[in-house]
C-alpha cells in the first residue's frame, strides 16, 4: 500500500474524537467487559476514553506495527495477549484494509472488537464501529497533528506583492 492511494483527507479534532468515542460508548452501555485491550498505537487514546466512559479499570495492549506514516507494509507483532478475548473489549481507532484486524482476530477470536472509524475493506472484521470512511480517504488523527501559527491573509498577500 502506498500513500498514492489516498485521494481524500478527513481531519479529526480532539473534540470530534471525544464526541465520537462517547457516541460509540452509548451503544455499549449495557455490556459488561472484563477489560479492554488497545491495539497500539492508534487504539490507545480511544481505549482510554472508552475505559473512562464505561468505567473499565483493566487495560492491556496488543502492540502491532503495519504503517510507516501513510505507507502500509508487513505486520510486526511486538506484543500479544495470553487469552482468547472472552469477555474483553478490543479497541482500535480505525479498521482500514483489515490486515491488522485479521491478525488480532486470530489472537482474540472471542473479543468484542470495536473501532471508531471503519473503511469498507476492513469493516466486516469488526463487531462495531461508529463512522464509515471511504477507502481512499486518509484520516488525520489529532495525535498526528500540531497547532501552528497561520499568518493573516492580508500579510500573506502583502508579502506576495513586495
CSV table of N, CA and C in Angstrom, one decimal:
chain,number,residue,atom,x,y,z
A,1,UNK,N,0.8,-1.2,0.0
A,1,UNK,CA,0.0,0.0,0.0
A,1,UNK,C,0.9,1.2,0.0
A,2,UNK,N,0.5,2.2,-0.7
A,2,UNK,CA,1.2,3.4,-0.8
A,2,UNK,C,0.4,4.7,-0.5
A,3,UNK,N,1.1,5.7,-0.2
A,3,UNK,CA,0.3,7.0,0.1
A,3,UNK,C,-0.4,7.5,-1.2
A,4,UNK,N,0.0,7.0,-2.3
A,4,UNK,CA,-0.6,7.4,-3.6
A,4,UNK,C,-2.1,7.0,-3.7
A,5,UNK,N,-2.5,6.1,-2.9
A,5,UNK,CA,-3.9,5.6,-2.9
A,5,UNK,C,-4.9,6.5,-2.2
A,6,UNK,N,-4.4,7.5,-1.4
A,6,UNK,CA,-5.3,8.4,-0.7
A,6,UNK,C,-5.6,9.6,-1.5
A,7,UNK,N,-6.8,9.8,-1.8
A,7,UNK,CA,-7.3,11.0,-2.6
A,7,UNK,C,-8.1,12.0,-1.8
A,8,UNK,N,-8.4,11.6,-0.6
A,8,UNK,CA,-9.2,12.5,0.3
A,8,UNK,C,-8.5,12.5,1.7
A,9,UNK,N,-8.8,13.6,2.4
A,9,UNK,CA,-8.3,13.6,3.8
A,9,UNK,C,-9.5,14.0,4.7
A,10,UNK,N,-9.5,13.3,5.9
A,10,UNK,CA,-10.5,13.5,6.9
A,10,UNK,C,-9.8,13.9,8.1
A,11,UNK,N,-10.0,15.1,8.6
A,11,UNK,CA,-9.3,15.7,9.7
A,11,UNK,C,-10.2,15.5,11.0
A,12,UNK,N,-9.7,14.8,12.0
A,12,UNK,CA,-10.4,14.6,13.2
A,12,UNK,C,-9.8,15.5,14.3
A,13,UNK,N,-10.6,16.3,14.9
A,13,UNK,CA,-10.1,17.2,16.0
A,13,UNK,C,-10.2,16.4,17.3
A,14,UNK,N,-9.5,16.9,18.4
A,14,UNK,CA,-9.7,16.2,19.7
A,14,UNK,C,-11.1,16.2,20.1
A,15,UNK,N,-11.8,17.3,19.9
A,15,UNK,CA,-13.2,17.4,20.3
A,15,UNK,C,-14.1,16.4,19.6
A,16,UNK,N,-13.8,16.3,18.3
A,16,UNK,CA,-14.6,15.3,17.5
A,16,UNK,C,-14.3,13.9,17.9
A,17,UNK,N,-13.1,13.6,18.1
A,17,UNK,CA,-12.7,12.2,18.6
A,17,UNK,C,-13.5,11.9,19.9
A,18,UNK,N,-13.4,12.8,20.8
A,18,UNK,CA,-14.1,12.6,22.1
A,18,UNK,C,-15.6,12.4,21.9
A,19,UNK,N,-16.2,13.2,21.1
A,19,UNK,CA,-17.7,13.1,20.8
A,19,UNK,C,-18.0,11.7,20.2
A,20,UNK,N,-17.1,11.3,19.2
A,20,UNK,CA,-17.3,10.0,18.5
A,20,UNK,C,-17.2,8.9,19.5
A,21,UNK,N,-16.2,8.9,20.4
A,21,UNK,CA,-16.0,7.8,21.3
A,21,UNK,C,-17.2,7.7,22.3
A,22,UNK,N,-17.6,8.9,22.8
A,22,UNK,CA,-18.8,8.9,23.7
A,22,UNK,C,-20.0,8.3,23.0
A,23,UNK,N,-20.2,8.6,21.7
A,23,UNK,CA,-21.4,8.1,21.0
A,23,UNK,C,-21.3,6.6,20.9
A,24,UNK,N,-20.1,6.1,20.6
A,24,UNK,CA,-19.9,4.7,20.5
A,24,UNK,C,-20.1,4.0,21.8
A,25,UNK,N,-19.7,4.7,22.9
A,25,UNK,CA,-19.9,4.1,24.3
A,25,UNK,C,-21.4,4.0,24.6
A,26,UNK,N,-22.2,5.0,24.1
A,26,UNK,CA,-23.6,4.9,24.4
A,26,UNK,C,-24.2,3.6,23.8
A,27,UNK,N,-23.6,3.1,22.7
A,27,UNK,CA,-24.1,1.9,22.1
A,27,UNK,C,-23.7,0.6,22.9
A,28,UNK,N,-22.7,0.8,23.8
A,28,UNK,CA,-22.2,-0.4,24.6
A,28,UNK,C,-22.5,-0.3,26.0
A,29,UNK,N,-23.3,0.6,26.5
A,29,UNK,CA,-23.6,0.9,27.9
A,29,UNK,C,-24.1,-0.4,28.6
A,30,UNK,N,-24.8,-1.3,27.9
A,30,UNK,CA,-25.4,-2.4,28.6
A,30,UNK,C,-24.5,-3.6,28.7
A,31,UNK,N,-23.3,-3.5,28.1
A,31,UNK,CA,-22.4,-4.6,28.1
A,31,UNK,C,-21.4,-4.5,29.3
A,32,UNK,N,-21.0,-5.6,29.8
A,32,UNK,CA,-20.1,-5.7,30.9
A,32,UNK,C,-18.8,-6.3,30.4
A,33,UNK,N,-17.7,-5.6,30.4
A,33,UNK,CA,-16.4,-6.2,29.9
A,33,UNK,C,-15.4,-6.4,31.1
A,34,UNK,N,-14.7,-7.5,31.0
A,34,UNK,CA,-13.6,-7.8,32.0
A,34,UNK,C,-12.5,-6.8,31.9
A,35,UNK,N,-12.3,-6.3,30.7
A,35,UNK,CA,-11.2,-5.3,30.5
A,35,UNK,C,-11.2,-4.9,29.0
A,36,UNK,N,-10.2,-4.0,28.7
A,36,UNK,CA,-10.1,-3.5,27.4
A,36,UNK,C,-8.7,-3.9,26.9
A,37,UNK,N,-8.5,-4.2,25.6
A,37,UNK,CA,-7.2,-4.4,25.0
A,37,UNK,C,-7.2,-3.4,23.9
A,38,UNK,N,-6.2,-2.5,24.0
A,38,UNK,CA,-6.0,-1.5,23.0
A,38,UNK,C,-5.0,-2.0,22.0
A,39,UNK,N,-5.2,-1.7,20.7
A,39,UNK,CA,-4.3,-2.0,19.7
A,39,UNK,C,-3.4,-0.8,19.5
A,40,UNK,N,-2.1,-0.9,19.8
A,40,UNK,CA,-1.2,0.3,19.8
A,40,UNK,C,-0.7,0.5,18.4
A,41,UNK,N,-0.6,1.7,18.1
A,41,UNK,CA,-0.7,3.0,18.9
A,41,UNK,C,-2.1,3.6,18.7
A,42,UNK,N,-2.7,3.5,17.6
A,42,UNK,CA,-3.9,4.2,17.3
A,42,UNK,C,-5.0,3.9,18.3
A,43,UNK,N,-5.1,2.7,18.9
A,43,UNK,CA,-6.2,2.4,19.8
A,43,UNK,C,-6.0,2.8,21.2
A,44,UNK,N,-4.8,3.4,21.6
A,44,UNK,CA,-4.5,3.8,22.9
A,44,UNK,C,-5.4,4.9,23.5
A,45,UNK,N,-5.5,5.9,22.7
A,45,UNK,CA,-6.4,7.1,23.2
A,45,UNK,C,-7.8,6.7,23.2
A,46,UNK,N,-8.4,6.1,22.1
A,46,UNK,CA,-9.8,5.7,22.2
A,46,UNK,C,-10.0,4.7,23.3
A,47,UNK,N,-9.1,3.8,23.6
A,47,UNK,CA,-9.3,2.8,24.7
A,47,UNK,C,-9.4,3.5,26.0
A,48,UNK,N,-8.5,4.5,26.2
A,48,UNK,CA,-8.5,5.3,27.5
A,48,UNK,C,-9.8,6.0,27.7
A,49,UNK,N,-10.3,6.6,26.6
A,49,UNK,CA,-11.6,7.3,26.7
A,49,UNK,C,-12.8,6.4,26.9
A,50,UNK,N,-12.7,5.2,26.2
A,50,UNK,CA,-13.8,4.2,26.5
A,50,UNK,C,-13.7,3.7,27.9
A,51,UNK,N,-12.5,3.4,28.4
A,51,UNK,CA,-12.4,2.9,29.8
A,51,UNK,C,-13.0,3.9,30.7
A,52,UNK,N,-12.8,5.2,30.5
A,52,UNK,CA,-13.4,6.2,31.4
A,52,UNK,C,-14.9,6.2,31.3
A,53,UNK,N,-15.4,6.2,30.1
A,53,UNK,CA,-16.9,6.3,29.9
A,53,UNK,C,-17.6,5.0,30.4
A,54,UNK,N,-17.0,3.9,30.2
A,54,UNK,CA,-17.6,2.6,30.6
A,54,UNK,C,-17.2,2.1,32.0
A,55,UNK,N,-16.3,2.9,32.7
A,55,UNK,CA,-15.8,2.6,34.0
A,55,UNK,C,-15.1,1.2,34.0
A,56,UNK,N,-14.2,1.0,33.0
A,56,UNK,CA,-13.4,-0.2,33.0
A,56,UNK,C,-12.0,0.1,33.5
A,57,UNK,N,-11.5,-0.6,34.4
A,57,UNK,CA,-10.2,-0.3,35.0
A,57,UNK,C,-9.0,-1.1,34.5
A,58,UNK,N,-9.3,-2.3,33.9
A,58,UNK,CA,-8.3,-3.2,33.5
A,58,UNK,C,-8.0,-2.9,32.0
A,59,UNK,N,-6.8,-2.5,31.6
A,59,UNK,CA,-6.4,-2.2,30.3
A,59,UNK,C,-5.1,-2.9,29.9
A,60,UNK,N,-5.1,-3.6,28.7
A,60,UNK,CA,-3.9,-4.2,28.3
A,60,UNK,C,-3.7,-3.7,26.8
A,61,UNK,N,-2.6,-4.2,26.2
A,61,UNK,CA,-2.3,-3.8,24.8
A,61,UNK,C,-1.9,-5.0,24.0
A,62,UNK,N,-2.2,-4.8,22.7
A,62,UNK,CA,-1.5,-5.7,21.7
A,62,UNK,C,-0.7,-4.7,20.9
A,63,UNK,N,0.5,-4.9,20.7
A,63,UNK,CA,1.4,-4.0,20.0
A,63,UNK,C,1.8,-4.5,18.6
A,64,UNK,N,1.3,-3.8,17.6
A,64,UNK,CA,1.4,-4.2,16.2
A,64,UNK,C,1.8,-2.9,15.4
A,65,UNK,N,2.8,-3.1,14.5
A,65,UNK,CA,3.1,-2.0,13.6
A,65,UNK,C,2.9,-2.5,12.2
A,66,UNK,N,2.1,-1.7,11.4
A,66,UNK,CA,1.9,-2.1,10.0
A,66,UNK,C,2.1,-0.8,9.1
A,67,UNK,N,2.1,0.4,9.7
A,67,UNK,CA,2.2,1.6,8.9
A,67,UNK,C,3.5,2.3,9.2
A,68,UNK,N,4.1,2.9,8.2
A,68,UNK,CA,5.2,3.9,8.3
A,68,UNK,C,4.6,5.1,7.7
A,69,UNK,N,4.1,6.0,8.5
A,69,UNK,CA,3.3,7.2,8.1
A,69,UNK,C,2.1,6.7,7.2
A,70,UNK,N,2.1,7.0,5.9
A,70,UNK,CA,1.0,6.6,5.1
A,70,UNK,C,1.2,5.3,4.2
A,71,UNK,N,2.3,4.7,4.4
A,71,UNK,CA,2.7,3.5,3.7
A,71,UNK,C,2.5,2.3,4.6
A,72,UNK,N,1.6,1.3,4.1
A,72,UNK,CA,1.4,0.1,4.8
A,72,UNK,C,2.4,-1.0,4.4
A,73,UNK,N,3.0,-1.6,5.3
A,73,UNK,CA,3.9,-2.7,5.0
A,73,UNK,C,3.5,-4.0,5.7
A,74,UNK,N,4.4,-4.8,6.0
A,74,UNK,CA,4.2,-6.1,6.7
A,74,UNK,C,3.8,-5.8,8.2
A,75,UNK,N,3.2,-6.8,8.8
A,75,UNK,CA,2.9,-6.7,10.2
A,75,UNK,C,4.0,-7.1,11.1
A,76,UNK,N,4.3,-6.3,12.1
A,76,UNK,CA,5.3,-6.6,13.1
A,76,UNK,C,4.6,-6.6,14.4
A,77,UNK,N,4.4,-7.9,14.9
A,77,UNK,CA,3.7,-8.1,16.2
A,77,UNK,C,4.8,-8.0,17.3
A,78,UNK,N,4.7,-7.0,18.1
A,78,UNK,CA,5.7,-6.8,19.2
A,78,UNK,C,5.3,-7.3,20.5
A,79,UNK,N,3.9,-7.4,20.7
A,79,UNK,CA,3.4,-7.9,22.0
A,79,UNK,C,1.9,-8.4,21.8
A,80,UNK,N,1.6,-9.6,22.3
A,80,UNK,CA,0.3,-10.1,22.2
A,80,UNK,C,-0.3,-10.2,23.6
A,81,UNK,N,-1.4,-11.0,23.7
A,81,UNK,CA,-2.0,-11.3,25.0
A,81,UNK,C,-2.1,-12.8,25.1
A,82,UNK,N,-2.4,-13.2,26.4
A,82,UNK,CA,-2.4,-14.7,26.7
A,82,UNK,C,-3.8,-15.2,26.9
A,83,UNK,N,-4.8,-14.7,26.2
A,83,UNK,CA,-6.2,-15.2,26.3
A,83,UNK,C,-6.9,-15.0,25.0
A,84,UNK,N,-8.0,-15.6,24.9
A,84,UNK,CA,-8.8,-15.6,23.6
A,84,UNK,C,-9.7,-14.4,23.5
A,85,UNK,N,-9.8,-13.6,24.5
A,85,UNK,CA,-10.6,-12.4,24.4
A,85,UNK,C,-12.0,-12.5,25.0
A,86,UNK,N,-12.4,-13.7,25.5
A,86,UNK,CA,-13.7,-13.9,26.1
A,86,UNK,C,-14.0,-12.8,27.1
A,87,UNK,N,-15.0,-12.0,26.9
A,87,UNK,CA,-15.4,-11.0,27.8
A,87,UNK,C,-14.7,-9.7,27.7
A,88,UNK,N,-13.7,-9.6,26.8
A,88,UNK,CA,-12.9,-8.4,26.6
A,88,UNK,C,-13.4,-7.5,25.5
A,89,UNK,N,-13.1,-6.3,25.6
A,89,UNK,CA,-13.3,-5.3,24.5
A,89,UNK,C,-12.0,-5.0,23.9
A,90,UNK,N,-11.9,-5.2,22.6
A,90,UNK,CA,-10.7,-4.9,21.8
A,90,UNK,C,-11.0,-3.6,21.0
A,91,UNK,N,-10.0,-2.7,21.1
A,91,UNK,CA,-10.3,-1.3,20.6
A,91,UNK,C,-9.1,-0.9,19.7
A,92,UNK,N,-9.5,-0.3,18.6
A,92,UNK,CA,-8.6,0.4,17.7
A,92,UNK,C,-9.3,1.7,17.2
A,93,UNK,N,-8.5,2.6,16.7
A,93,UNK,CA,-9.0,3.8,16.2
A,93,UNK,C,-9.7,3.6,14.8
A,94,UNK,N,-9.2,2.7,14.0
A,94,UNK,CA,-9.6,2.6,12.6
A,94,UNK,C,-9.4,1.2,12.1
A,95,UNK,N,-10.3,0.7,11.3
A,95,UNK,CA,-10.0,-0.6,10.6
A,95,UNK,C,-9.9,-0.1,9.1
A,96,UNK,N,-8.8,-0.4,8.5
A,96,UNK,CA,-8.6,0.1,7.1
A,96,UNK,C,-8.7,-1.0,6.1
A,97,UNK,N,-7.6,-1.7,5.8
A,97,UNK,CA,-7.6,-2.8,4.8
A,97,UNK,C,-8.0,-4.1,5.5
A,98,UNK,N,-7.9,-4.1,6.8
A,98,UNK,CA,-8.2,-5.3,7.6
A,98,UNK,C,-7.0,-6.2,7.9
A,99,UNK,N,-5.8,-5.8,7.5
A,99,UNK,CA,-4.6,-6.5,7.8
A,99,UNK,C,-4.3,-6.7,9.3
A,100,UNK,N,-4.3,-5.6,10.0
A,100,UNK,CA,-4.1,-5.7,11.5
A,100,UNK,C,-5.3,-6.4,12.1
A,101,UNK,N,-6.5,-6.1,11.7
A,101,UNK,CA,-7.7,-6.7,12.2
A,101,UNK,C,-7.7,-8.2,12.1
A,102,UNK,N,-7.3,-8.7,11.0
A,102,UNK,CA,-7.2,-10.2,10.9
A,102,UNK,C,-6.3,-10.8,11.9
A,103,UNK,N,-5.1,-10.1,12.1
A,103,UNK,CA,-4.1,-10.6,13.0
A,103,UNK,C,-4.7,-10.6,14.4
A,104,UNK,N,-5.3,-9.6,14.8
A,104,UNK,CA,-5.8,-9.5,16.2
A,104,UNK,C,-7.0,-10.4,16.4
A,105,UNK,N,-7.8,-10.6,15.4
A,105,UNK,CA,-8.9,-11.5,15.4
A,105,UNK,C,-8.4,-13.0,15.7
A,106,UNK,N,-7.3,-13.3,15.1
A,106,UNK,CA,-6.7,-14.6,15.3
A,106,UNK,C,-6.3,-14.8,16.7
A,107,UNK,N,-5.7,-13.7,17.3
A,107,UNK,CA,-5.2,-13.7,18.7
A,107,UNK,C,-6.3,-13.7,19.7
A,108,UNK,N,-7.4,-13.0,19.4
A,108,UNK,CA,-8.5,-12.8,20.3
A,108,UNK,C,-9.9,-13.0,19.6
A,109,UNK,N,-10.1,-14.3,19.2
A,109,UNK,CA,-11.3,-14.5,18.4
A,109,UNK,C,-12.7,-14.3,19.2
A,110,UNK,N,-12.6,-14.3,20.5
A,110,UNK,CA,-13.9,-14.1,21.3
A,110,UNK,C,-14.1,-12.7,21.8
A,111,UNK,N,-13.2,-11.8,21.5
A,111,UNK,CA,-13.3,-10.4,22.0
A,111,UNK,C,-14.4,-9.7,21.2
A,112,UNK,N,-14.9,-8.7,21.8
A,112,UNK,CA,-15.8,-7.7,21.1
A,112,UNK,C,-14.9,-6.6,20.5
A,113,UNK,N,-14.8,-6.6,19.2
A,113,UNK,CA,-13.9,-5.7,18.5
A,113,UNK,C,-14.6,-4.5,18.0
A,114,UNK,N,-14.1,-3.3,18.5
A,114,UNK,CA,-14.7,-2.0,18.1
A,114,UNK,C,-13.7,-1.1,17.5
A,115,UNK,N,-14.1,-0.3,16.6
A,115,UNK,CA,-13.2,0.8,16.1
A,115,UNK,C,-14.1,2.1,16.0
A,116,UNK,N,-13.5,3.2,16.0
A,116,UNK,CA,-14.3,4.4,15.9
A,116,UNK,C,-14.6,4.6,14.4
A,117,UNK,N,-13.7,4.4,13.6
A,117,UNK,CA,-13.8,4.6,12.1
A,117,UNK,C,-13.6,3.3,11.4
A,118,UNK,N,-14.3,3.1,10.3
A,118,UNK,CA,-14.1,1.9,9.5
A,118,UNK,C,-14.2,2.2,8.0
A,119,UNK,N,-13.3,1.5,7.3
A,119,UNK,CA,-13.3,1.6,5.8
A,119,UNK,C,-13.9,0.3,5.3
A,120,UNK,N,-14.4,0.4,4.1
A,120,UNK,CA,-15.2,-0.8,3.5
A,120,UNK,C,-14.4,-2.1,3.5
A,121,UNK,N,-13.1,-2.1,3.2
A,121,UNK,CA,-12.3,-3.4,3.1
A,121,UNK,C,-12.2,-4.0,4.5
A,122,UNK,N,-12.1,-3.3,5.6
A,122,UNK,CA,-11.9,-3.9,6.9
A,122,UNK,C,-13.2,-4.0,7.7
A,123,UNK,N,-14.2,-3.2,7.3
A,123,UNK,CA,-15.4,-3.2,8.1
A,123,UNK,C,-16.0,-4.5,8.6
A,124,UNK,N,-16.0,-5.5,7.7
A,124,UNK,CA,-16.6,-6.8,8.1
A,124,UNK,C,-15.8,-7.5,9.3
A,125,UNK,N,-14.6,-7.1,9.6
A,125,UNK,CA,-13.8,-7.7,10.6
A,125,UNK,C,-14.1,-7.2,12.0
A,126,UNK,N,-14.8,-6.1,12.1
A,126,UNK,CA,-15.1,-5.5,13.5
A,126,UNK,C,-16.6,-5.8,13.8
A,127,UNK,N,-16.8,-5.9,15.1
A,127,UNK,CA,-18.2,-6.1,15.6
A,127,UNK,C,-19.0,-4.9,15.6
A,128,UNK,N,-18.3,-3.7,15.8
A,128,UNK,CA,-19.0,-2.5,15.9
A,128,UNK,C,-18.0,-1.3,15.6
A,129,UNK,N,-18.6,-0.3,15.0
A,129,UNK,CA,-17.8,0.9,14.6
A,129,UNK,C,-18.8,2.0,14.6
A,130,UNK,N,-18.3,3.3,14.6
A,130,UNK,CA,-19.2,4.4,14.6
A,130,UNK,C,-19.4,5.0,13.2
A,131,UNK,N,-18.3,5.4,12.5
A,131,UNK,CA,-18.4,6.1,11.3
A,131,UNK,C,-17.6,5.4,10.2
A,132,UNK,N,-18.3,5.2,9.0
A,132,UNK,CA,-17.7,4.7,7.9
A,132,UNK,C,-17.0,5.8,7.1
A,133,UNK,N,-15.8,5.5,6.6
A,133,UNK,CA,-15.0,6.4,5.8
A,133,UNK,C,-14.6,5.8,4.5
A,134,UNK,N,-14.5,6.5,3.4
A,134,UNK,CA,-14.2,6.0,2.1
A,134,UNK,C,-12.8,5.3,2.2
A,135,UNK,N,-12.6,4.3,1.4
A,135,UNK,CA,-11.4,3.5,1.4
A,135,UNK,C,-10.2,4.4,1.0
A,136,UNK,N,-10.4,5.3,0.1
A,136,UNK,CA,-9.3,6.2,-0.4
A,136,UNK,C,-9.1,7.4,0.4
A,137,UNK,N,-9.7,7.5,1.6
A,137,UNK,CA,-9.5,8.6,2.5
A,137,UNK,C,-8.5,8.4,3.6
A,138,UNK,N,-7.6,9.3,3.7
A,138,UNK,CA,-6.6,9.2,4.8
A,138,UNK,C,-7.1,10.0,6.0
A,139,UNK,N,-7.2,9.4,7.1
A,139,UNK,CA,-7.7,10.1,8.3
A,139,UNK,C,-6.5,10.7,9.1
A,140,UNK,N,-6.6,12.0,9.3
A,140,UNK,CA,-5.6,12.7,10.1
A,140,UNK,C,-6.1,12.8,11.6
A,141,UNK,N,-5.5,12.0,12.4
A,141,UNK,CA,-5.9,11.9,13.8
A,141,UNK,C,-5.2,13.0,14.6
A,142,UNK,N,-5.8,13.5,15.6
A,142,UNK,CA,-5.3,14.7,16.3
A,142,UNK,C,-3.9,14.5,16.9
A,143,UNK,N,-3.6,13.2,17.3
A,143,UNK,CA,-2.2,13.0,17.9
A,143,UNK,C,-1.1,13.0,16.8
A,144,UNK,N,-1.5,13.1,15.5
A,144,UNK,CA,-0.5,13.2,14.5
A,144,UNK,C,-0.4,14.6,13.9
A,145,UNK,N,-1.1,15.5,14.5
A,145,UNK,CA,-1.0,16.9,14.1
A,145,UNK,C,-0.6,17.8,15.2
A,146,UNK,N,-0.2,19.0,14.8
A,146,UNK,CA,0.2,20.0,15.8
A,146,UNK,C,-0.5,21.3,15.4
A,147,UNK,N,-0.5,22.2,16.4
A,147,UNK,CA,-1.0,23.5,16.2
A,147,UNK,C,0.1,24.5,15.7
A,148,UNK,N,-0.1,25.2,14.7
A,148,UNK,CA,0.9,26.1,14.2
A,148,UNK,C,0.3,27.4,13.9
A,149,UNK,N,1.1,28.5,13.9
A,149,UNK,CA,0.7,29.8,13.6
A,149,UNK,C,0.4,29.9,12.1
A,150,UNK,N,-0.7,30.6,11.8
A,150,UNK,CA,-1.1,30.9,10.4
A,150,UNK,C,-1.1,32.4,10.2
A,151,UNK,N,-0.3,32.8,9.3
A,151,UNK,CA,-0.2,34.2,9.0
A,151,UNK,C,-1.5,34.8,8.5
A,152,UNK,N,-1.9,36.0,8.9
A,152,UNK,CA,-3.2,36.6,8.4
A,152,UNK,C,-3.1,36.7,6.9
A,153,UNK,N,-4.2,36.6,6.3
A,153,UNK,CA,-4.3,36.6,4.8
A,153,UNK,C,-3.7,38.0,4.3
A,154,UNK,N,-4.1,39.1,4.9
A,154,UNK,CA,-3.6,40.4,4.4
A,154,UNK,C,-2.1,40.4,4.4
A,155,UNK,N,-1.4,39.8,5.4
A,155,UNK,CA,0.0,39.8,5.4
A,155,UNK,C,0.6,38.9,4.3
A,156,UNK,N,-0.1,37.8,4.1
A,156,UNK,CA,0.4,36.9,3.0
A,156,UNK,C,0.3,37.5,1.7
A,157,UNK,N,-0.8,38.2,1.4
A,157,UNK,CA,-1.0,38.9,0.1
A,157,UNK,C,0.0,40.0,0.0
A,158,UNK,N,0.1,40.8,1.0
A,158,UNK,CA,1.1,41.9,1.1
A,158,UNK,C,2.5,41.5,0.7
A,159,UNK,N,2.9,40.4,1.3
A,159,UNK,CA,4.2,39.8,1.1
A,159,UNK,C,4.4,39.4,-0.3
A,160,UNK,N,3.4,38.9,-1.0
A,160,UNK,CA,3.5,38.5,-2.3
A,160,UNK,C,3.7,39.6,-3.3
A,161,UNK,N,3.2,40.8,-3.0
A,161,UNK,CA,3.4,42.0,-3.8
A,161,UNK,C,4.6,42.8,-3.5
A,162,UNK,N,5.3,42.4,-2.4
A,162,UNK,CA,6.5,43.2,-2.0
A,162,UNK,C,7.7,42.8,-2.8
